[in-house]
Amino acid sequence: METKLRRRRGVWADIRNNGTSYLLVLPAMVYTFIFGYMTYPYMVIAFQRFNYTKGIFRSEWVGFRNFEFFFRSNKAFLVTFNTIFLNLLFILFGTLTALAIALLLNELRKKLFVKISQSVMLFPNFISWIVISYVIYAFFSMDMGIVNQMLNKLGIASVNWYTEPKVWPAILTLMHVWKGAGMSAVIYLATITGIDDTLYEAAQIDGANRWQMCMKITVPLMMPTVVILTLLSIGKIMYGDFGMIYALIGDNGTLYQTTDIIDTYVFRSLRQIGDPSEAMAVGLFQSVVGFILVFGTNLITRKFFKDGALY
Amino acid sequence: MKKSSISQTIMYLCITLYSALCLIPMLLVLMISITDEDAILKNGYSLFPEKFSLYAYKVIFTGGSQVLHSYMISIIVTVVGTSLAILITAMAGYTLANKSVKYRNVLSLYFFITMIFSAGIVPWYLMNRWLGLTDNILALIIPSLLFSPFNLFLVRNFMNGVPDSLRESATIDGANDLTIAFRIYLPLCTPVLATIALFYGLDYWNNWWNAIMLIDDKSLYPLQFMLLQLKSEISMLNQMTMLAGADDITLPSESVKMATAIVTIGPIIFLYPYLQKYFVKGLVIGSVKG
């Protein structure tokens, strides 16, 4: 009987056989349909002058005018550059710090110490950027901040950090590393733990010291993971961290020069200026370039590491 | 031997230093929150306050404060949202792992596509407006957080590890699909469900994206968003008082601000041991098995 039922082909037969299972997946399917597939048609408003009351079908078509407006403004280059530049800083310093911590943790012999320090390092990862913005304020506030107090002690006048665009890429990178490096280090450490112990035993017999083992065994064997994770981050380089930038910078226009990214620009166009079509055009530009990058980096990953590709 | 013990000491020092750097900033915020207001205004922020005061926490926990109200909103949203999210994800995960469902791979693809191609924030926003998900509590629960394909695949991969013989013997004993799903599979998958509960719970608790996009009504502000508004309100107020030349009116006080930040991370500290254990486990599963 079982085989007979199996042979009946088609979706409907499968649904009839596994009705309960299909019922169980239905809520997730409906949710994905509404918030995934049904949102795609809205992308056409990039070529319209979208009007909330007229909707997507009766709004006026304007061709590429929204794109023209963006690319003719001096903002296009600035926000694209900032997005890529900040992400590069985050990837570079984040990866280096996490690697260094993972390698150090691996060398330590007191297991309890390693465990406790890992717990501590993970802590910043669980805190929202808004709470972190208060941390930054405690350090960089003009009148009461720790940094200015230290500068005053050294005889240097206070600096109003919130009006100095030049220092913010450094502050943002610092905070990004602070929040995320612990978590990445733990992931890297998991990779190191997976390395075959016999390699180290063989090296020990050959008279290698710990430094040599680290440089000649651990680091080379970690490289695939590091390269894959880095490539995946490079694929996402067009997407800025809106939560971070908006929580830390907010609407402080004096800092836009170095901190305004595509995502905050889109947000302002949509929610503060109230031009959804302009926002969509910029968002579409981001998606298209972003998609090419994701696809390209994934192709590279797949070519060099058979198991590493995302899809 | 001697050389290696020196290098060990240096390595222990490095890690201790880094760990301290991870904690000190939050410790600073905590110390400011329990510092006497006059001491802050006199000496600036400090890790070692001159005079302690719990005034800020009294202000926050006095009945009717905005902080308490937002706290309630955040708790309701997190509890309801996380419970629903786990249910939806676990049920879908069961189907995708059920080997008698012939089209389960097509279903996986259906979910995978939306994970790879996102239309972006503008269509998402317009969709929510169209659905009427603005300025009500459902707008904080339903959009973007209620279901994540990533968590679905985590559950599916875990459930794939449950031996098929269990299902077969249950079927022979006369159990239907619903019984198998809720009585056998879900209890067996407690570890992965705990992990996604943490992912969802943390996302809900730390989320302010839905609020900034969809909520204008102040009485619906969740805690995180209230904290963000508090900061910009203060800087605006201070600017205004500075312009007016009356710089002795600074409301709300420095310690109250920092105390609000501390109570915001309260539940995270409370659940921390549990949190980091399952979180790391989930991340490692997710990054290794995809």
mmCIF file of N, CA and C in Angstrom, chain A residues 41-124:
data_model
loop_
_atom_site.group_PDB
_atom_site.id
_atom_site.type_symbol
_atom_site.label_atom_id
_atom_site.label_comp_id
_atom_site.label_asym_id
_atom_site.label_seq_id
_atom_site.Cartn_x
_atom_site.Cartn_y
_atom_site.Cartn_z
ATOM 1 N N PRO A 41 7.346 43.296 -6.037
ATOM 2 C CA PRO A 41 6.772 44.246 -7.013
ATOM 3 C C PRO A 41 6.974 45.709 -6.633
ATOM 4 N N TYR A 42 7.055 46.006 -5.341
ATOM 5 C CA TYR A 42 7.224 47.402 -4.914
ATOM 6 C C TYR A 42 8.517 48.013 -5.427
ATOM 7 N N MET A 43 9.439 47.156 -5.896
ATOM 8 C CA MET A 43 10.718 47.699 -6.362
ATOM 9 C C MET A 43 10.544 48.600 -7.578
ATOM 10 N N VAL A 44 9.450 48.433 -8.324
ATOM 11 C CA VAL A 44 9.254 49.268 -9.520
ATOM 12 C C VAL A 44 9.076 50.744 -9.176
ATOM 13 N N ILE A 45 8.776 51.060 -7.923
ATOM 14 C CA ILE A 45 8.561 52.475 -7.612
ATOM 15 C C ILE A 45 9.844 53.295 -7.771
ATOM 16 N N ALA A 46 10.972 52.613 -7.950
ATOM 17 C CA ALA A 46 12.211 53.348 -8.239
ATOM 18 C C ALA A 46 12.079 54.116 -9.552
ATOM 19 N N PHE A 47 11.177 53.659 -10.427
ATOM 20 C CA PHE A 47 11.001 54.309 -11.723
ATOM 21 C C PHE A 47 9.722 55.140 -11.765
ATOM 22 N N GLN A 48 9.139 55.399 -10.593
ATOM 23 C CA GLN A 48 7.904 56.180 -10.520
ATOM 24 C C GLN A 48 8.114 57.407 -9.644
ATOM 25 N N ARG A 49 7.116 58.288 -9.664
ATOM 26 C CA ARG A 49 7.041 59.255 -8.576
ATOM 27 C C ARG A 49 5.917 58.745 -7.685
ATOM 28 N N PHE A 50 6.296 57.914 -6.713
ATOM 29 C CA PHE A 50 5.306 57.165 -5.945
ATOM 30 C C PHE A 50 4.491 58.088 -5.052
ATOM 31 N N ASN A 51 3.177 57.832 -5.068
ATOM 32 C CA ASN A 51 2.260 58.607 -4.252
ATOM 33 C C ASN A 51 1.456 57.628 -3.411
ATOM 34 N N TYR A 52 1.476 57.828 -2.079
ATOM 35 C CA TYR A 52 0.841 56.843 -1.185
ATOM 36 C C TYR A 52 -0.637 56.624 -1.503
ATOM 37 N N THR A 53 -1.342 57.683 -1.880
ATOM 38 C CA THR A 53 -2.778 57.494 -2.123
ATOM 39 C C THR A 53 -3.039 56.837 -3.470
ATOM 40 N N LYS A 54 -2.164 57.114 -4.460
ATOM 41 C CA LYS A 54 -2.379 56.517 -5.781
ATOM 42 C C LYS A 54 -1.901 55.074 -5.836
ATOM 43 N N GLY A 55 -0.919 54.733 -5.037
ATOM 44 C CA GLY A 55 -0.441 53.354 -5.003
ATOM 45 C C GLY A 55 0.465 53.027 -6.175
ATOM 46 N N ILE A 56 0.852 51.757 -6.224
ATOM 47 C CA ILE A 56 1.863 51.318 -7.173
ATOM 48 C C ILE A 56 1.346 51.302 -8.610
ATOM 49 N N PHE A 57 0.013 51.156 -8.804
ATOM 50 C CA PHE A 57 -0.521 51.005 -10.165
ATOM 51 C C PHE A 57 -0.814 52.337 -10.835
ATOM 52 N N ARG A 58 -1.139 53.361 -10.053
ATOM 53 C CA ARG A 58 -1.554 54.614 -10.690
ATOM 54 C C ARG A 58 -0.557 55.754 -10.500
ATOM 55 N N SER A 59 0.579 55.469 -9.835
ATOM 56 C CA SER A 59 1.581 56.524 -9.706
ATOM 57 C C SER A 59 2.239 56.796 -11.057
ATOM 58 N N GLU A 60 2.747 58.024 -11.202
ATOM 59 C CA GLU A 60 3.297 58.460 -12.481
ATOM 60 C C GLU A 60 4.679 57.837 -12.730
ATOM 61 N N TRP A 61 4.916 57.376 -13.971
ATOM 62 C CA TRP A 61 6.217 56.796 -14.311
ATOM 63 C C TRP A 61 7.185 57.903 -14.699
ATOM 64 N N VAL A 62 8.402 57.842 -14.207
ATOM 65 C CA VAL A 62 9.350 58.916 -14.509
ATOM 66 C C VAL A 62 10.670 58.393 -15.082
ATOM 67 N N GLY A 63 10.735 57.132 -15.456
ATOM 68 C CA GLY A 63 11.967 56.588 -16.021
ATOM 69 C C GLY A 63 13.093 56.584 -15.006
ATOM 70 N N PHE A 64 14.259 57.071 -15.432
ATOM 71 C CA PHE A 64 15.437 56.994 -14.564
ATOM 72 C C PHE A 64 15.686 58.278 -13.771
ATOM 73 N N ARG A 65 14.661 59.110 -13.662
ATOM 74 C CA ARG A 65 14.883 60.424 -13.066
ATOM 75 C C ARG A 65 15.370 60.336 -11.605
ATOM 76 N N ASN A 66 14.824 59.357 -10.847
ATOM 77 C CA ASN A 66 15.252 59.221 -9.452
ATOM 78 C C ASN A 66 16.729 58.872 -9.352
ATOM 79 N N PHE A 67 17.198 58.028 -10.285
ATOM 80 C CA PHE A 67 18.611 57.638 -10.292
ATOM 81 C C PHE A 67 19.469 58.833 -10.663
ATOM 82 N N GLU A 68 18.993 59.575 -11.666
ATOM 83 C CA GLU A 68 19.730 60.762 -12.113
ATOM 84 C C GLU A 68 19.932 61.731 -10.958
ATOM 85 N N PHE A 69 18.845 61.948 -10.215
ATOM 86 C CA PHE A 69 18.909 62.885 -9.084
ATOM 87 C C PHE A 69 19.992 62.464 -8.092
ATOM 88 N N PHE A 70 20.020 61.155 -7.817
ATOM 89 C CA PHE A 70 20.999 60.651 -6.850
ATOM 90 C C PHE A 70 22.418 60.776 -7.373
ATOM 91 N N PHE A 71 22.645 60.338 -8.617
ATOM 92 C CA PHE A 71 24.020 60.317 -9.133
ATOM 93 C C PHE A 71 24.543 61.704 -9.472
ATOM 94 N N ARG A 72 23.630 62.658 -9.745
ATOM 95 C CA ARG A 72 24.089 64.021 -10.011
ATOM 96 C C ARG A 72 24.407 64.758 -8.719
ATOM 97 N N SER A 73 23.812 64.316 -7.613
ATOM 98 C CA SER A 73 24.113 64.990 -6.348
ATOM 99 C C SER A 73 25.502 64.550 -5.900
ATOM 100 N N ASN A 74 26.142 65.369 -5.062
ATOM 101 C CA ASN A 74 27.478 64.972 -4.600
ATOM 102 C C ASN A 74 27.399 63.878 -3.530
ATOM 103 N N LYS A 75 26.152 63.523 -3.146
ATOM 104 C CA LYS A 75 25.964 62.526 -2.097
ATOM 105 C C LYS A 75 26.302 61.109 -2.560
ATOM 106 N N ALA A 76 26.053 60.814 -3.842
ATOM 107 C CA ALA A 76 26.182 59.441 -4.324
ATOM 108 C C ALA A 76 27.566 58.882 -4.034
ATOM 109 N N PHE A 77 28.598 59.646 -4.438
ATOM 110 C CA PHE A 77 29.955 59.159 -4.243
ATOM 111 C C PHE A 77 30.272 59.076 -2.754
ATOM 112 N N LEU A 78 29.852 60.111 -2.013
ATOM 113 C CA LEU A 78 30.187 60.169 -0.584
ATOM 114 C C LEU A 78 29.650 58.968 0.184
ATOM 115 N N VAL A 79 28.331 58.686 0.023
ATOM 116 C CA VAL A 79 27.757 57.607 0.836
ATOM 117 C C VAL A 79 28.280 56.242 0.388
ATOM 118 N N THR A 80 28.506 56.075 -0.922
ATOM 119 C CA THR A 80 29.041 54.801 -1.385
ATOM 120 C C THR A 80 30.449 54.597 -0.846
ATOM 121 N N PHE A 81 31.266 55.661 -0.948
ATOM 122 C CA PHE A 81 32.633 55.577 -0.446
ATOM 123 C C PHE A 81 32.646 55.261 1.054
ATOM 124 N N ASN A 82 31.828 56.003 1.820
ATOM 125 C CA ASN A 82 31.807 55.780 3.280
ATOM 126 C C ASN A 82 31.400 54.355 3.617
ATOM 127 N N THR A 83 30.375 53.845 2.912
ATOM 128 C CA THR A 83 29.909 52.488 3.195
ATOM 129 C C THR A 83 31.048 51.496 3.002
ATOM 130 N N ILE A 84 31.723 51.590 1.848
ATOM 131 C CA ILE A 84 32.777 50.630 1.536
ATOM 132 C C ILE A 84 33.987 50.826 2.450
ATOM 133 N N PHE A 85 34.359 52.086 2.652
ATOM 134 C CA PHE A 85 35.549 52.375 3.461
ATOM 135 C C PHE A 85 35.377 51.883 4.900
ATOM 136 N N LEU A 86 34.223 52.208 5.502
ATOM 137 C CA LEU A 86 33.996 51.779 6.889
ATOM 138 C C LEU A 86 33.964 50.254 6.972
ATOM 139 N N ASN A 87 33.287 49.606 6.011
ATOM 140 C CA ASN A 87 33.232 48.147 6.045
ATOM 141 C C ASN A 87 34.615 47.526 5.911
ATOM 142 N N LEU A 88 35.464 48.115 5.048
ATOM 143 C CA LEU A 88 36.831 47.596 4.905
ATOM 144 C C LEU A 88 37.588 47.708 6.223
ATOM 145 N N LEU A 89 37.435 48.861 6.892
ATOM 146 C CA LEU A 89 38.099 49.027 8.189
ATOM 147 C C LEU A 89 37.607 47.977 9.176
ATOM 148 N N PHE A 90 36.274 47.760 9.192
ATOM 149 C CA PHE A 90 35.698 46.791 10.133
ATOM 150 C C PHE A 90 36.237 45.391 9.842
ATOM 151 N N ILE A 91 36.266 45.015 8.559
ATOM 152 C CA ILE A 91 36.704 43.661 8.201
ATOM 153 C C ILE A 91 38.170 43.478 8.590
ATOM 154 N N LEU A 92 39.004 44.470 8.195
ATOM 155 C CA LEU A 92 40.438 44.342 8.439
ATOM 156 C C LEU A 92 40.745 44.229 9.924
ATOM 157 N N PHE A 93 40.304 45.228 10.702
ATOM 158 C CA PHE A 93 40.665 45.223 12.123
ATOM 159 C C PHE A 93 39.917 44.169 12.911
ATOM 160 N N GLY A 94 38.672 43.904 12.503
ATOM 161 C CA GLY A 94 37.899 42.865 13.187
ATOM 162 C C GLY A 94 38.553 41.507 13.039
ATOM 163 N N THR A 95 38.955 41.168 11.794
ATOM 164 C CA THR A 95 39.552 39.858 11.547
ATOM 165 C C THR A 95 40.884 39.713 12.263
ATOM 166 N N LEU A 96 41.736 40.758 12.158
ATOM 167 C CA LEU A 96 43.055 40.665 12.784
ATOM 168 C C LEU A 96 42.940 40.498 14.301
ATOM 169 N N THR A 97 42.075 41.293 14.920
ATOM 170 C CA THR A 97 41.924 41.195 16.377
ATOM 171 C C THR A 97 41.401 39.815 16.774
ATOM 172 N N ALA A 98 40.365 39.354 16.069
ATOM 173 C CA ALA A 98 39.769 38.067 16.428
ATOM 174 C C ALA A 98 40.792 36.940 16.276
ATOM 175 N N LEU A 99 41.568 36.996 15.186
ATOM 176 C CA LEU A 99 42.590 35.969 14.959
ATOM 177 C C LEU A 99 43.615 35.965 16.080
ATOM 178 N N ALA A 100 44.084 37.163 16.430
ATOM 179 C CA ALA A 100 45.097 37.248 17.481
ATOM 180 C C ALA A 100 44.560 36.674 18.786
ATOM 181 N N ILE A 101 43.327 37.032 19.132
ATOM 182 C CA ILE A 101 42.755 36.538 20.397
ATOM 183 C C ILE A 101 42.596 35.021 20.356
ATOM 184 N N ALA A 102 42.110 34.507 19.217
ATOM 185 C CA ALA A 102 41.888 33.062 19.116
ATOM 186 C C ALA A 102 43.214 32.314 19.272
ATOM 187 N N LEU A 103 44.271 32.820 18.605
ATOM 188 C CA LEU A 103 45.567 32.148 18.703
ATOM 189 C C LEU A 103 46.108 32.200 20.125
ATOM 190 N N LEU A 104 45.929 33.350 20.788
ATOM 191 C CA LEU A 104 46.392 33.468 22.175
ATOM 192 C C LEU A 104 45.630 32.508 23.078
ATOM 193 N N LEU A 105 44.302 32.496 22.931
ATOM 194 C CA LEU A 105 43.482 31.614 23.778
ATOM 195 C C LEU A 105 43.890 30.162 23.602
ATOM 196 N N ASN A 106 44.243 29.825 22.358
ATOM 197 C CA ASN A 106 44.617 28.440 22.064
ATOM 198 C C ASN A 106 45.908 28.041 22.774
ATOM 199 N N GLU A 107 46.799 29.025 23.011
ATOM 200 C CA GLU A 107 48.079 28.721 23.653
ATOM 201 C C GLU A 107 47.955 28.578 25.165
ATOM 202 N N LEU A 108 46.885 29.159 25.734
ATOM 203 C CA LEU A 108 46.773 29.160 27.195
ATOM 204 C C LEU A 108 46.388 27.777 27.690
ATOM 205 N N ARG A 109 46.958 27.399 28.869
ATOM 206 C CA ARG A 109 46.741 26.015 29.318
ATOM 207 C C ARG A 109 45.692 25.890 30.409
ATOM 208 N N LYS A 110 45.422 26.996 31.119
ATOM 209 C CA LYS A 110 44.425 26.885 32.195
ATOM 210 C C LYS A 110 43.031 26.967 31.595
ATOM 211 N N LYS A 111 42.341 25.840 31.556
ATOM 212 C CA LYS A 111 41.062 25.768 30.845
ATOM 213 C C LYS A 111 40.004 26.681 31.458
ATOM 214 N N LEU A 112 40.007 26.752 32.801
ATOM 215 C CA LEU A 112 39.002 27.580 33.472
ATOM 216 C C LEU A 112 39.181 29.045 33.100
ATOM 217 N N PHE A 113 40.443 29.483 33.049
ATOM 218 C CA PHE A 113 40.746 30.865 32.669
ATOM 219 C C PHE A 113 40.226 31.151 31.263
ATOM 220 N N VAL A 114 40.471 30.199 30.342
ATOM 221 C CA VAL A 114 40.038 30.379 28.952
ATOM 222 C C VAL A 114 38.517 30.507 28.897
ATOM 223 N N LYS A 115 37.857 29.650 29.683
ATOM 224 C CA LYS A 115 36.398 29.648 29.668
ATOM 225 C C LYS A 115 35.833 30.972 30.168
ATOM 226 N N ILE A 116 36.382 31.439 31.293
ATOM 227 C CA ILE A 116 35.878 32.690 31.875
ATOM 228 C C ILE A 116 36.152 33.867 30.949
ATOM 229 N N SER A 117 37.379 33.916 30.389
ATOM 230 C CA SER A 117 37.684 35.067 29.537
ATOM 231 C C SER A 117 36.818 35.048 28.271
ATOM 232 N N GLN A 118 36.497 33.848 27.780
ATOM 233 C CA GLN A 118 35.588 33.780 26.630
ATOM 234 C C GLN A 118 34.226 34.361 26.975
ATOM 235 N N SER A 119 33.698 33.982 28.152
ATOM 236 C CA SER A 119 32.396 34.508 28.572
ATOM 237 C C SER A 119 32.415 36.026 28.616
ATOM 238 N N VAL A 120 33.514 36.577 29.148
ATOM 239 C CA VAL A 120 33.607 38.023 29.272
ATOM 240 C C VAL A 120 33.660 38.681 27.895
ATOM 241 N N MET A 121 34.432 38.086 26.978
ATOM 242 C CA MET A 121 34.592 38.676 25.651
ATOM 243 C C MET A 121 33.303 38.675 24.841
ATOM 244 N N LEU A 122 32.429 37.709 25.131
ATOM 245 C CA LEU A 122 31.185 37.632 24.373
ATOM 246 C C LEU A 122 30.191 38.697 24.812
ATOM 247 N N PHE A 123 30.420 39.243 26.005
ATOM 248 C CA PHE A 123 29.426 40.142 26.582
ATOM 249 C C PHE A 123 29.029 41.310 25.671
ATOM 250 N N PRO A 124 29.993 42.060 25.100
ATOM 251 C CA PRO A 124 29.593 43.216 24.299
ATOM 252 C C PRO A 124 28.691 42.843 23.120
#
